[in-house]
Amino acid sequence: MAEKFIGVFDSGFGGLNTMRGIVRMLPQYNYIYLGDSARAPYGHRSKKQVYEFTTQAVDFLFKNNCELVVLACNTASSDALRKIQKEYLPKHYPHKKVLGVLIPAVEHGVSVTKNKRIGVMATIGTVKSKAFEREMQKLDPEIKVLQQACPLLVPLVEEGKHNSKAAEAILKKYVSPLADRNIDTLLLGCTHYGILEKQIKKHVGKNVQVISETNAVPSKLKDYLKRHKDIANKIGRNKKILFYSTGPISKFEKLGSKFFGSKIKVTGVDLN
Ligand code: DGL
């Protein structure tokens, strides 16, 4: 029987930061990472298109022996996850699972805020979907969510310019309005922003707790696998990690190695 994997999907490199956290916490499993860099960013795309691209990615990962897929992309988690779980999986893969990154981050944020004012930095698509607000208020209706769309950050990260002077100026523009609105918690609602965590912390100030999915998602996945032994037991434990990208390979290997924290070897794939 073919060896099984946990699939991790993102629109590009950003999810490698989340993947790094997952592999650190759960090093025993096999993983496949897929980044759709050729079509990133997803943040400004229509809900319909995000759904279409995400189902293509999920299909690729399941066909390559993933048992469970984590959508390490907030835009995909906000715009496509519910429909995938309700319609796509029952029809095409009734025995497989797809999880998102939104709920782990939401649970973490709601559990740490004291003044119930939470800032969220995210893509335009995620902000428009209001998914963070909806999910946080489900847990605590008194939570006030202050959202900031940050369309320039993903291209900056995908270009590897996250340490540039331009990045500092752009971050200041996005973070200052949130910092001025008395938030005590700031959620980085886009996988790519984890890479900017240190700089964001500097701009938002010491009194605000910054939550990155790199920290929130791995422990929630660990809990999930503990509760779903039937799934966990199917996944191979040979520490095999495969990386696929729809975009230029050498760029993905160079930048991806930085985000993942060690050298990666990438295979090209066409999802169309
Ligand atoms: N990785 C996606 C997310 O977390 C954003 C990047 C994009 O816009 O493609 O929302």
Short mmCIF file of N, CA and C and ligand atoms in Angstrom, two decimals, residues 10-11 41-43 73-75 123 154 190-192, ligand 1:
data_model
loop_
_atom_site.label_atom_id
_atom_site.label_comp_id
_atom_site.label_asym_id
_atom_site.label_seq_id
_atom_site.Cartn_x
_atom_site.Cartn_y
_atom_site.Cartn_z
N ASP A 10 -0.70 26.11 0.35
CA ASP A 10 -0.81 27.57 0.42
C ASP A 10 -0.73 28.14 -1.00
N SER A 11 -1.17 29.38 -1.14
CA SER A 11 -1.09 30.03 -2.45
C SER A 11 0.38 30.25 -2.87
N PRO A 41 -0.84 36.25 -5.84
CA PRO A 41 -1.64 36.08 -4.63
C PRO A 41 -3.11 35.72 -4.90
N TYR A 42 -3.69 35.05 -3.92
CA TYR A 42 -5.11 34.70 -3.98
C TYR A 42 -5.98 35.83 -3.41
N GLY A 43 -5.34 36.68 -2.59
CA GLY A 43 -6.07 37.65 -1.77
C GLY A 43 -7.02 38.57 -2.49
N CYS A 73 -3.64 28.64 4.27
CA CYS A 73 -3.87 29.89 3.56
C CYS A 73 -5.20 30.43 4.08
N ASN A 74 -5.17 31.60 4.63
CA ASN A 74 -6.41 32.15 5.22
C ASN A 74 -7.45 32.49 4.17
N THR A 75 -6.96 32.93 3.00
CA THR A 75 -7.91 33.28 1.94
C THR A 75 -8.66 32.01 1.52
N THR A 123 -5.66 39.52 4.03
CA THR A 123 -5.78 39.92 2.62
C THR A 123 -7.16 40.56 2.41
N VAL A 154 1.69 40.51 0.74
CA VAL A 154 1.98 39.20 0.11
C VAL A 154 2.95 39.36 -1.07
N CYS A 190 -2.92 35.95 7.86
CA CYS A 190 -2.44 35.55 6.54
C CYS A 190 -1.12 34.83 6.76
N THR A 191 -1.00 33.67 6.17
CA THR A 191 0.20 32.85 6.41
C THR A 191 1.50 33.60 6.12
N HIS A 192 1.45 34.45 5.11
CA HIS A 192 2.67 35.18 4.72
C HIS A 192 3.15 36.14 5.81
N1 DGL B 1 -1.50 32.78 1.91
C1 DGL B 1 -2.68 33.58 1.76
C2 DGL B 1 -3.40 33.79 3.08
O1 DGL B 1 -3.00 33.28 4.08
C3 DGL B 1 -2.46 34.93 1.25
C4 DGL B 1 -1.62 35.07 0.13
C5 DGL B 1 -2.38 35.36 -1.09
O2 DGL B 1 -3.03 36.42 -1.18
O3 DGL B 1 -2.27 34.52 -1.93
O4 DGL B 1 -4.36 34.50 3.09
#
